[in-house]
Every structure is written in C-alpha cells, then in structure tokens.
XYZ file of C-alpha atoms in Angstrom:
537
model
C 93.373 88.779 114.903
C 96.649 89.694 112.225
C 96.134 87.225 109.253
C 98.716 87.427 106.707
C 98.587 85.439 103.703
C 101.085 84.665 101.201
C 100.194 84.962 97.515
C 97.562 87.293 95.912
C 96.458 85.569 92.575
C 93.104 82.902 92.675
C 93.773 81.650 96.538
C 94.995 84.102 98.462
C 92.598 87.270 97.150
C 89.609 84.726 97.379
C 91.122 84.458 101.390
C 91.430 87.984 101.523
C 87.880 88.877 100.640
C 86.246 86.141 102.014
C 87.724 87.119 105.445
C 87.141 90.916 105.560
C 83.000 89.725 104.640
C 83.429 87.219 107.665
C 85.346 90.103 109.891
C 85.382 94.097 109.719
C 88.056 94.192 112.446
C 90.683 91.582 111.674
C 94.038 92.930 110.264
C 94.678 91.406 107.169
C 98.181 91.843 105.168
C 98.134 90.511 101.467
C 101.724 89.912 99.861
C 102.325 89.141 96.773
C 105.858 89.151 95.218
C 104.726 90.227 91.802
C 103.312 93.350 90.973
C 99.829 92.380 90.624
C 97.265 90.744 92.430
C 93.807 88.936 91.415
C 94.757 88.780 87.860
C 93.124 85.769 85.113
C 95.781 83.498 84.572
C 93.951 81.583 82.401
C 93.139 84.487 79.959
C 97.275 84.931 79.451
C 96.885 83.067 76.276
C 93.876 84.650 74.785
C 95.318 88.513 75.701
C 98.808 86.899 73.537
C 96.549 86.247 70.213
C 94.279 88.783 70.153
C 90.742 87.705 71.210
C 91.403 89.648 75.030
C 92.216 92.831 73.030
C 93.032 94.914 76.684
C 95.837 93.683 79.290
C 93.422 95.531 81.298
C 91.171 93.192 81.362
C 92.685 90.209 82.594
C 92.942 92.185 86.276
C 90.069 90.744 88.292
C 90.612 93.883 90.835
C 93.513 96.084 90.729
C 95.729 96.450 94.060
C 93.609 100.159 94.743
C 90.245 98.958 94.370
C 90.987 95.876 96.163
C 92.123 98.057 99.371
C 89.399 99.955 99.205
C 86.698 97.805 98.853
C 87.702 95.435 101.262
C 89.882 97.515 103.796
C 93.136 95.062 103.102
C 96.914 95.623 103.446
C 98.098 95.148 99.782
C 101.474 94.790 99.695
C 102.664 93.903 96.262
C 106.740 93.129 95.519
C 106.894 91.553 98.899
C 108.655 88.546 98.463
C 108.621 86.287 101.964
C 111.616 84.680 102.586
C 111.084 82.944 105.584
C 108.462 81.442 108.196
C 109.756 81.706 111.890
C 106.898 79.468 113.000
C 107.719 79.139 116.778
C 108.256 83.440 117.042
C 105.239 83.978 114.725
C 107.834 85.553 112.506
C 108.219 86.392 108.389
C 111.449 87.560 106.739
C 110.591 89.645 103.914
C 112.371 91.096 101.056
C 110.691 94.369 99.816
C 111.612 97.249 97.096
C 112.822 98.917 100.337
C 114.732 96.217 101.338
C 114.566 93.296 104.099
C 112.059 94.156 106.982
C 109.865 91.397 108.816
C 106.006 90.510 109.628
C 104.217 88.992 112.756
C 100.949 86.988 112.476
C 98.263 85.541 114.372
C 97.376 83.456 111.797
C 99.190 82.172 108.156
C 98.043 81.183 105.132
C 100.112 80.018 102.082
C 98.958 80.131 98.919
C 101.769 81.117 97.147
C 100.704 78.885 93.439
C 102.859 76.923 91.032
C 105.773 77.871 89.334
C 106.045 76.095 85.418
C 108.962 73.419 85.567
C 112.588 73.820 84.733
C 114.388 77.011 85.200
C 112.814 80.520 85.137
C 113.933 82.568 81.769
C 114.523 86.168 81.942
C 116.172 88.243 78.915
C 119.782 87.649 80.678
C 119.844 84.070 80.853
C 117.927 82.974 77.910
C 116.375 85.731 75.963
C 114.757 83.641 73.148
C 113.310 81.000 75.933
C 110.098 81.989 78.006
C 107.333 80.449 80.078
C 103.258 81.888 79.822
C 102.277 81.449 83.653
C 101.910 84.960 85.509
C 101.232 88.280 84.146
C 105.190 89.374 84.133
C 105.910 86.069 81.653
C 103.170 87.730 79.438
C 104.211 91.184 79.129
C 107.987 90.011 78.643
C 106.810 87.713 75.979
C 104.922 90.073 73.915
C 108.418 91.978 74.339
C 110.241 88.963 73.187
C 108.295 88.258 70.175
C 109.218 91.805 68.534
C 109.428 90.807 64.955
C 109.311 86.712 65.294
C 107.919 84.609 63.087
C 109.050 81.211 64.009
C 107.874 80.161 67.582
C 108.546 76.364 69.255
C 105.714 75.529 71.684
C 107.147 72.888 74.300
C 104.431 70.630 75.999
C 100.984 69.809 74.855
C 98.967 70.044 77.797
C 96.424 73.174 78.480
C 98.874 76.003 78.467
C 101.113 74.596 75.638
C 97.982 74.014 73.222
C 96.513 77.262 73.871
C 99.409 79.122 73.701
C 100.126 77.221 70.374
C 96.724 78.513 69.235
C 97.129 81.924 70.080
C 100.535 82.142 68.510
C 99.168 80.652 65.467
C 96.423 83.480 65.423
C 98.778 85.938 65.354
C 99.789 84.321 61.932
C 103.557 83.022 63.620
C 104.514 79.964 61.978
C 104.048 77.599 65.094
C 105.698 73.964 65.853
C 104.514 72.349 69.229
C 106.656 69.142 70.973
C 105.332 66.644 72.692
C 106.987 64.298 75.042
C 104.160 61.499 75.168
C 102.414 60.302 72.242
C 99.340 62.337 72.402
C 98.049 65.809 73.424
C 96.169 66.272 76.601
C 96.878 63.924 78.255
C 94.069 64.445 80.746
C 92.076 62.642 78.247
C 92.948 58.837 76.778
C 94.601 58.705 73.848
C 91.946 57.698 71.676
C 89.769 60.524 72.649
C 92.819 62.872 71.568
C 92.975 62.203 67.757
C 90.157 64.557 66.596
C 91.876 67.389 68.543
C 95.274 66.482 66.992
C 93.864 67.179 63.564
C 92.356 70.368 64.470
C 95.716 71.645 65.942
C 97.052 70.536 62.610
C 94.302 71.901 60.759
C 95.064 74.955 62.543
C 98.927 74.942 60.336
C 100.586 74.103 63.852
C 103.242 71.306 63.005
C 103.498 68.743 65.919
C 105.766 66.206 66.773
C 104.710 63.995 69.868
C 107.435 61.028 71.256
C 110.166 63.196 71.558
C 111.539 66.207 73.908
C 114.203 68.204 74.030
C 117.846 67.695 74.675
C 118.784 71.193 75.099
C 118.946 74.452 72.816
C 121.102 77.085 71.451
C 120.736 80.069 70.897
C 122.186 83.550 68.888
C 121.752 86.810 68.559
C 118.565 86.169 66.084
C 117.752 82.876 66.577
C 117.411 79.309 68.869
C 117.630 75.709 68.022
C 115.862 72.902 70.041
C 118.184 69.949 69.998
C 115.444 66.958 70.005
C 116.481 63.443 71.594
C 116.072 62.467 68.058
C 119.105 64.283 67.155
C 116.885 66.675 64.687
C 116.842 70.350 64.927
C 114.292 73.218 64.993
C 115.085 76.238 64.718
C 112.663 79.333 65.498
C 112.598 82.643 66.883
C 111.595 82.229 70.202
C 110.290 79.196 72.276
C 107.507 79.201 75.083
C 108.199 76.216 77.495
C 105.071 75.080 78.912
C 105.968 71.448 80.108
C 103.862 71.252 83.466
C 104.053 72.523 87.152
C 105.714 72.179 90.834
C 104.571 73.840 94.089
C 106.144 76.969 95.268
C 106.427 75.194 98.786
C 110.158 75.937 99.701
C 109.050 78.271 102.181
C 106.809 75.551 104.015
C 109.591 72.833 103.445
C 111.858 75.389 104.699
C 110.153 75.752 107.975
C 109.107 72.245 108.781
C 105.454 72.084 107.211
C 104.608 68.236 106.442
C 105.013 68.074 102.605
C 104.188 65.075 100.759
C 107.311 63.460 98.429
C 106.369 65.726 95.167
C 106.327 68.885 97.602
C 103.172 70.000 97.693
C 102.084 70.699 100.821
C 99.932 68.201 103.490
C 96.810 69.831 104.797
C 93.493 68.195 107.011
C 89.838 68.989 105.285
C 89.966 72.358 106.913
C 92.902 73.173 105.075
C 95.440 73.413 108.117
C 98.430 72.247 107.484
C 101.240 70.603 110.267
C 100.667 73.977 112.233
C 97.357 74.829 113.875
C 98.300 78.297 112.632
C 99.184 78.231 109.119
C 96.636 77.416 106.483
C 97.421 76.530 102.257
C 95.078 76.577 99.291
C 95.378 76.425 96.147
C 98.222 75.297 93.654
C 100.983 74.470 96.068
C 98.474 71.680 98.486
C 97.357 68.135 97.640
C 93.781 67.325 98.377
C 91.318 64.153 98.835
C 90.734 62.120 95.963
C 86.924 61.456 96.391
C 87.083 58.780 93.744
C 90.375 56.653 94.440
C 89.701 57.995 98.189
C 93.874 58.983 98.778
C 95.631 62.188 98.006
C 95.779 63.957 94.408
C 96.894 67.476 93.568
C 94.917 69.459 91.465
C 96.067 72.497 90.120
C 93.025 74.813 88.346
C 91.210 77.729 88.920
C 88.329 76.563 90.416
C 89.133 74.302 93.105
C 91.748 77.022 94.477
C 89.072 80.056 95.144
C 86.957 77.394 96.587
C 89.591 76.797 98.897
C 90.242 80.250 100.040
C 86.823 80.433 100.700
C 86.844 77.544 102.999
C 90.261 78.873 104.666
C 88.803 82.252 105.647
C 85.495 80.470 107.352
C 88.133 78.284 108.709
C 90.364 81.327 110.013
C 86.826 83.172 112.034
C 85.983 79.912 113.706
C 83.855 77.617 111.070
C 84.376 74.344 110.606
C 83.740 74.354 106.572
C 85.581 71.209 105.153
C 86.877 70.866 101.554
C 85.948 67.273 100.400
C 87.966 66.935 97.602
C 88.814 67.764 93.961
C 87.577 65.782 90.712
C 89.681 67.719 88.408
C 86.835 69.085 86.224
C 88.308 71.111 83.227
C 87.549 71.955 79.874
C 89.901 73.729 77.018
C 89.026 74.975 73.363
C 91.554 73.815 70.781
C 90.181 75.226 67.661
C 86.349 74.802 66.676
C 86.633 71.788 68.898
C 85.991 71.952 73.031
C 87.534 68.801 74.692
C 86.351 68.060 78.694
C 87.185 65.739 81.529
C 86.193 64.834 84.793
C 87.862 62.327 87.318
C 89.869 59.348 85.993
C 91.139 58.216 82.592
C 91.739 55.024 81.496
C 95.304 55.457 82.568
C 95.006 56.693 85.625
C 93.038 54.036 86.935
C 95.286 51.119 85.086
C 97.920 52.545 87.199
C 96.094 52.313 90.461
C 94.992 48.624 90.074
C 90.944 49.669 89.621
C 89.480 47.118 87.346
C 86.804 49.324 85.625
C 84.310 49.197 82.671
C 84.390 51.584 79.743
C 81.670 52.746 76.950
C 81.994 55.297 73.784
C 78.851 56.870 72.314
C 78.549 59.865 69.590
C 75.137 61.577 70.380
C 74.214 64.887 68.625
C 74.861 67.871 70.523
C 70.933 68.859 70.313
C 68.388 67.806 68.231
C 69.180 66.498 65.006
C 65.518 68.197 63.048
C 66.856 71.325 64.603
C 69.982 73.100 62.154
C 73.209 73.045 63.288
C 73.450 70.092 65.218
C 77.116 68.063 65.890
C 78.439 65.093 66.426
C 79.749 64.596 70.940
C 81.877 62.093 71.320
C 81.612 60.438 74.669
C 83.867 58.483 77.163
C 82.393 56.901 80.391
C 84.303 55.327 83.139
C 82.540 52.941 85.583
C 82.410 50.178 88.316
C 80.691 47.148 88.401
C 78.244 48.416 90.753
C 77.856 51.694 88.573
C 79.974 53.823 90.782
C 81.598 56.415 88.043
C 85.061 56.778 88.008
C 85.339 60.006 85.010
C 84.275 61.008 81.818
C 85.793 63.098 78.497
C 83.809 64.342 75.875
C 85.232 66.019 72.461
C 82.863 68.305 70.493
C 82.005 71.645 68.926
C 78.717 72.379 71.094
C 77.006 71.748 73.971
C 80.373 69.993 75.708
C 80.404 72.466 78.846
C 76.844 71.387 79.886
C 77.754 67.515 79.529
C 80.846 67.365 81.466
C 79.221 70.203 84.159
C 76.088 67.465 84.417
C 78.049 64.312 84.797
C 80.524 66.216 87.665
C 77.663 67.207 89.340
C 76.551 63.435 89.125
C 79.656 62.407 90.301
C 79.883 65.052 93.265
C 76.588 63.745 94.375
C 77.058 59.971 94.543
C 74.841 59.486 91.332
C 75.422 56.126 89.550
C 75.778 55.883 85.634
C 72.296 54.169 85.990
C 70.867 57.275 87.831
C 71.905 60.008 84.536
C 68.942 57.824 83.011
C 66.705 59.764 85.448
C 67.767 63.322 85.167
C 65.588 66.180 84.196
C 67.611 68.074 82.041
C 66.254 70.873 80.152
C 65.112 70.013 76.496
C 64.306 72.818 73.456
C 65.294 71.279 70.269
C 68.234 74.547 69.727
C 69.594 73.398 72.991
C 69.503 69.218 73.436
C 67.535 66.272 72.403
C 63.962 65.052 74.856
C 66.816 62.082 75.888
C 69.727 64.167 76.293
C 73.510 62.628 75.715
C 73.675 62.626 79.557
C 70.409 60.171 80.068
C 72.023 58.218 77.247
C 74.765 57.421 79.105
C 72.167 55.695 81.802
C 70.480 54.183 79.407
C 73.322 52.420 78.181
C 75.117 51.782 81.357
C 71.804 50.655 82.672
C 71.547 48.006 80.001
C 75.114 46.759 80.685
C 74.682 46.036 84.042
C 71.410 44.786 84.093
C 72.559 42.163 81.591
C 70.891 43.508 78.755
C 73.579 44.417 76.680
C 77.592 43.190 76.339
C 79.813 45.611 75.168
C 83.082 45.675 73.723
C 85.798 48.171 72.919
C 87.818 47.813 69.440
C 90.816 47.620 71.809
C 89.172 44.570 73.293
C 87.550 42.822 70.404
C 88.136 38.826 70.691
C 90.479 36.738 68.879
C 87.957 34.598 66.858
C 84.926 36.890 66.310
C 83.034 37.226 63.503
C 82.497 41.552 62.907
C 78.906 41.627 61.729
C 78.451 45.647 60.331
C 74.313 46.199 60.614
C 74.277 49.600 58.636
C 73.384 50.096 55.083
C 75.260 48.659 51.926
C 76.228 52.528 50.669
C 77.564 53.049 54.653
C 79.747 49.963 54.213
C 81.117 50.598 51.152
C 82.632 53.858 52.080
C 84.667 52.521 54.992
C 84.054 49.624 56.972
C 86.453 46.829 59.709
C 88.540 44.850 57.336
C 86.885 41.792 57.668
C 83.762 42.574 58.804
C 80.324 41.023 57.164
C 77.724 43.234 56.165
C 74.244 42.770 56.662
C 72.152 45.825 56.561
C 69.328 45.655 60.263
C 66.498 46.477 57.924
C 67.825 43.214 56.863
C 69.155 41.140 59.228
C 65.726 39.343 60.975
C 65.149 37.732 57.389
C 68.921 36.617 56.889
C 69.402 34.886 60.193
C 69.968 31.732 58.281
C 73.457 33.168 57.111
C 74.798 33.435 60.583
C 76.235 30.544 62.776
C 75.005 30.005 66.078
C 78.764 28.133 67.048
C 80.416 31.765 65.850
C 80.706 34.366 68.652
C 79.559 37.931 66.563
C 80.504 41.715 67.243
C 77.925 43.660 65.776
C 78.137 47.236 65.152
C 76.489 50.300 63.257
C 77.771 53.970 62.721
C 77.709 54.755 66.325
C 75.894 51.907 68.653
C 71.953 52.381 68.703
C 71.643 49.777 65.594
C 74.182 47.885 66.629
C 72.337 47.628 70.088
C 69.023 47.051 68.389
C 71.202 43.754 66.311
C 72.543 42.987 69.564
C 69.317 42.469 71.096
C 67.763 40.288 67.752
C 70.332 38.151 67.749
C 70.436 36.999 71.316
C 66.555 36.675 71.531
C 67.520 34.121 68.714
C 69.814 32.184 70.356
C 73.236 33.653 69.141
C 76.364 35.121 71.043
C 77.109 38.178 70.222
C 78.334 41.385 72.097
C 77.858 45.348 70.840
C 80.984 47.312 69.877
C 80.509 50.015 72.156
C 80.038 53.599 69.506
C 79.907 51.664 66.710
C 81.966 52.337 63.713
C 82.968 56.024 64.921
C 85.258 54.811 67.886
C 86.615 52.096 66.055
C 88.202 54.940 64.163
C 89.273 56.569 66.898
C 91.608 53.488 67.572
C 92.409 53.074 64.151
C-alpha cells in the first residue's frame, strides 16, 4: 500500500507515525510545502516574546529524525497542485520543478491558512500574519528596530501575540471588530481579561476594524471604519481562519458552503480513497448533534490517529469535537468547553445558565483565588458548555467538566465526582461538585435562580451580606439586611413583593433564598451573587 498524505504539521505527522506503528511495509510519502514538518504552532507566540528562548524548540521532530525513526518519505517544499482522483494522480511543484505522485491511498490534511491575503516583504512589508513557522522567522525579521506594533483581532492568536509583543517592551495597540475579546467565551465572562490586557499597557479598541492601511518606508497607518488613524511600525493580522481545501474543491471532494471539507466518522471524505483531518474538515457536533469545525491542536492529532487505523483496515470512528481550549492572557487563564450563550441563542436551544466564584483550593490554605464560573444547561440537566476565568486551578476545571460532558454526565452527576482533595490543590467539595450541587437544587425545585441580565421588572433586590460589605458597593436600589439578621427582621419584608436576594457570590444568598420561602415569601437567588452582577455592570 503507497499512502501519501498532504501536510506535515499536527495531522498529517500524527498520520504518518501512527501508520508506520500500524505497518512496517507500507510506503508512506509525507509532503509538506514549507520547510518544516511537526513543528508547535501554538508556541509561535511564546518563541516571539521571549519565554521559548530556542526556535529549536518549537520542532516536535525535525525532517531527519522523523525519517529515521519512522522509515517515512519526507519531502518538504513539495507543494501539490493537483488531485487526479480517477488516475490516482498528484501534480506537484518541487525546488526541482513540476514532477507528479501516484497513491493507493490520500490523505489531506493540509491546515488553515489566517484570513485575508498572505504578506510577504514585497507586497506589504510592514503587514504580517503569526500562523506557521516561516510567518515567525519573517516577523522577528520585520520587527528590526520597531517599537510601535498594531495587533488586529482579539481571539487566541491576536491576544497572545499582543502579550508577547508587549513583553518584548513594544508599545502594543490591539483592534477588535466585536465588542469583546474571546469571543469563545460570553461577553460578560470577558471583562476581567480585558483589564488584564490593559493592565498589561496594551491599548484596545473593540467595535471597530479596519478600512485599509498605508504604508512608507518607516512606517503604516490602519485606517479604522471610524475614520481614526494608528500609526505603528509594523502590524500582525490575526483576524481568524479558512481551510486550505482548494485542492479538494478543485478535484470534486464534497465541501460544505464555508469550504471545509465533508468527511463520514472514519474520516473519508466523497472518495473511498482520500482521507482529511485536521484544520481544513468539519466534524460532528456531539452537543447540537450537526456539523461544526473546530480548528485546535488537539482534536487534529486525534484525527490522524484515527485516519491511519482507518487506512490498515480499522474501523476507529471520531465522534466529534467539543472545542475544549484554554489561553493565558496575563496572570489570568480563561477556558471553554462546548457552547456559549451565543452560540446556542443562535441555534434556537432554550437553555438555563448559572455563575458561581468558588476559590481555586482551599481558602485556610495560602494562596488561594477567586474562579469564576459559567455553566450551560438543559432542562433535563443535559450540559451544553462551560467557561471559567481564573489565576489557578482553571485547567483541571474545564478538563473535569469536558470529560463530564464527553461522557454523558449531567450537571447533577459533577455533584458525585471523586475528585482529588489536599487543601494546596482544591477544596473537600471541589468547584466542579459545586456546580452539581447547585444545578441539582435548580432542577429539583429547590432553588430559582436569576441572572442580573434577567432580573424582573418589579423586584425588590434584598442584599443578605454584612452592613461594611454593602457600604462599599452594592445594586442601586437594593435593601440591605445582613443573614445573621434576616430570620429576626422578617417583619420588614412583604409577602405581596417578589424579592431577589443575593450575597457576595451566591451561598448566602442561597441560604436567604431558602428562609424566605420556608416562610411563605417569593423570592428567587441571583445566581453568583454580587460578583457577576459586576460582571454585567
């Protein structure tokens, strides 16, 4: 069997290696148009500031020791041209020029490319992208002398490129298009991370974009929509991705209408013969149950792993991606998995929502911070994603509740979970069992919850904590009457009134909740207390 695959970064080496374990005899040919292969994208960023202090190391396994550990035809600077599907044909362009390829078998995983045009030093020398090693190298080229730099796009690549510019003490301004940063996480949840890019002396403006730039010999000017001007040195443009899937459009592969490519669970696309992973495919959507694409790291060696088990005989099946990710912005970590709020607004889901602010371990132990928490759920507990902001102990949360999810585990189920407890590491009911507890209470009736987005028209904001609490910031409007308090003041309420109650962050608020109603009021819990009313406010 002659497999050839197409692309030699996260999908296509994962193939590669995963095959030759499966098979010592089949012929395998691994192109790759740049000049290296199995290199960590996702370190670019990190190797541009400083902290990944050797290029060297962001090369998972160089071309050489790839060949000879694994017995594969590396062919780097290959760049395939065309697919001849019914002669089992490739057009290649090579440093020797055009030759061609047979195959037995195909498999495309030729990536992403960033959007917009590709800049090179000839047609727009200030301008560049951070997405392969080459855009790297040339930038660190580019930024000679700079000390002005224009970030463009807030999601993963733009803020950590931001950061690492700003760590090599650039003065650094990052545009926005939406209204927020990450926007893999709701808006609300974004506002502690905007401050700490701030914090950081990055200037942002979000709402706008930009028209189109100028440049000189020394400088370049972003034209915003606004009609104002930046000017910098240099600007990185990192304002999302599209699927390198010409080839497969160009040769008849089913393609959905953004381009990525259509493959089955066993990752064969329209042709029994050709396989895709990775960046340029779209996938299930275990939660909505349709098609998503999914563009990270993880799901894409996954995916070559399942290809080359595919390509021997196996019947391995890849049952979708949940989008799991997690990025450092600062001395902050922010973390999703599955669906925000948006997302599933858009799709017509009606859903539930809760916020709490657990400590990242326990609180008698030093060093302990503040998690803020988002969980999105079903009526029948089914969850539908999570986002968590914090300084520790973020990783663990969002790896637990994706595992939940992955596993068919209801937000009343994380009450159950063993989870391991020392007081340096979590708390004996850990932020994840919290979650349960609370989403256990809302569905069994227990407790009503409400949102400050959702607070209604004629209720009365009862604030349970303490007088000194109050007084340094509190819901205009809101009446104050401490819980230590509150069984002997009863009397002061109205049983007609319909009452919000709400603490710091929830559990006294909860504990009000439950008084109250065992007393004949109406009242509802604002779900995190005072610290996500904030976060709307």
């Amino acid at each position: 069997m002659k497999v050839v695959i197409i692309g030699g970064v996260a999908a296509g080496a994962s193939t590669a290696a995963r095959l030759r374990r499966l098979d010592e005899t089949a012929e395998i040919i691994l192109m790759e148009r740049g000049q290296t292969i199995s290199y960590a994208n996702c370190g670019l960023p990190y190797h541009l500031g400083g902290t990944i202090e050797d290029r060297e190391d962001l090369i998972v396994m160089p071309s050489e020791k790839f060949k000879a550990w694994f017995n594969i035809d590396v062919r780097t600077e290959h760049d395939v041209l065309e697919i001849c599907r019914d002669k089992k044909l490739l057009q290649i362009q090579t440093p020797q020029g055009r030759r061609t390829e047979t195959y037995d078998k195909l498999v495309i995983a030729t990536g992403a490319s960033p959007m917009g045009e590709a800049f090179t030093n000839d047609n727009h020398p200030r301008l560049s992208h951070l997405w392969t090693l080459a855009d790297m190298d040339r930038l660190l080229v580019k930024l000679g002398n700079a000390k002005r730099v224009i970030v463009v796009g807030a999601g993963f690549v733009g803020l950590e490129a931001a950061e690492n510019l700003r760590e090599r003490n650039l003065e650094v301004t990052l545009i926005q298009r939406e209204d927020q940063i990450l926007t893999t996480l709701d808006k609300e949840m974004t506002k502690p991370l905007l401050k700490e890019v701030q914090h950081q002396g990055i200037v942002v403006h979000l709402n706008t974009s930009v028209d189109h730039y100028t440049e000189t010999s020394t400088t370049v000017t972003a034209h915003l929509v606004t009609g104002e001007t930046i000017e910098a040195d240099m600007v990185v443009v990192a304002t999302g991705v599209k699927p390198n899937s010409d080839l497969a459009q160009r040769c008849g592969l089913a393609c959905n209408n953004r381009g990525y490519i259509i493959v089955n669970e066993r990752l064969q696309t329209s042709d029994p013969n050709i396989y895709a992973a990775g960046d340029v495919i779209e996938v299930y959507d275990p939660i909505l149950k349709g098609r998503t694409t999914i563009p990270l790291a993880g799901p894409a060696n996954k995916q070559g792993r399942i290809v080359a088990n595919n390509l021997v005989g196996g019947q391995s099946v890849y049952r979708g991606s949940f989008g799991t990710s997690i990025i450092k912005i600062g001395s902050l970590t922010a973390a999703s998995v599955g669906l925000t709020e948006r997302r599933l607004a858009i799709a017509g889901v009606t859903y539930r929502k809760l916020f709490l602010h657990p400590a990242s371990h326990a609180t008698y132990y030093p060093g302990a911070s503040r998690l803020s928490i988002k969980v999105l759920f079903a009526d029948d507990g089914t969850l539908y994603g999570a986002q968590i902001v914090g300084k520790e102990g973020v990783d663990k949360r969002i790896d637990t509740l994706a595992q939940a999810m992955r596993t068919g585990l209801k937000i009343q189920d994380l009450a159950e979970l063993e989870l391991a407890y020392a007081p340096p590491y979590g708390s004996a009911k850990d932020p994840v069992n919290f979650i349960g507890f609370i989403g256990e209470n809302i569905l069994s009736g227990l407790s009503d919850v409400v949102t400050p987005d959702a607070i209604p028209e004629n209720a009365i904001i009862l604030d349970t904590r303490e007088a000194g609490e109050y007084a340094a910031g509190a819901i205009p409007g809101a009446i104050n009457i401490p819980l230590t308090q509150l069984r002997q003041r009863l009397g002061e309420l109205d049983k007609t009134h319909f009452y919000v109650v709400h603490c710091q962050v929830g559990l006294r608020g909860y504990l009000a909740e439950r008084i109250l109603k065992q007393h004949g009021f109406k009242c509802a819990n604002l779900s995190g207390g005072w610290l996500t009313w904030q976060m709307f406010n």
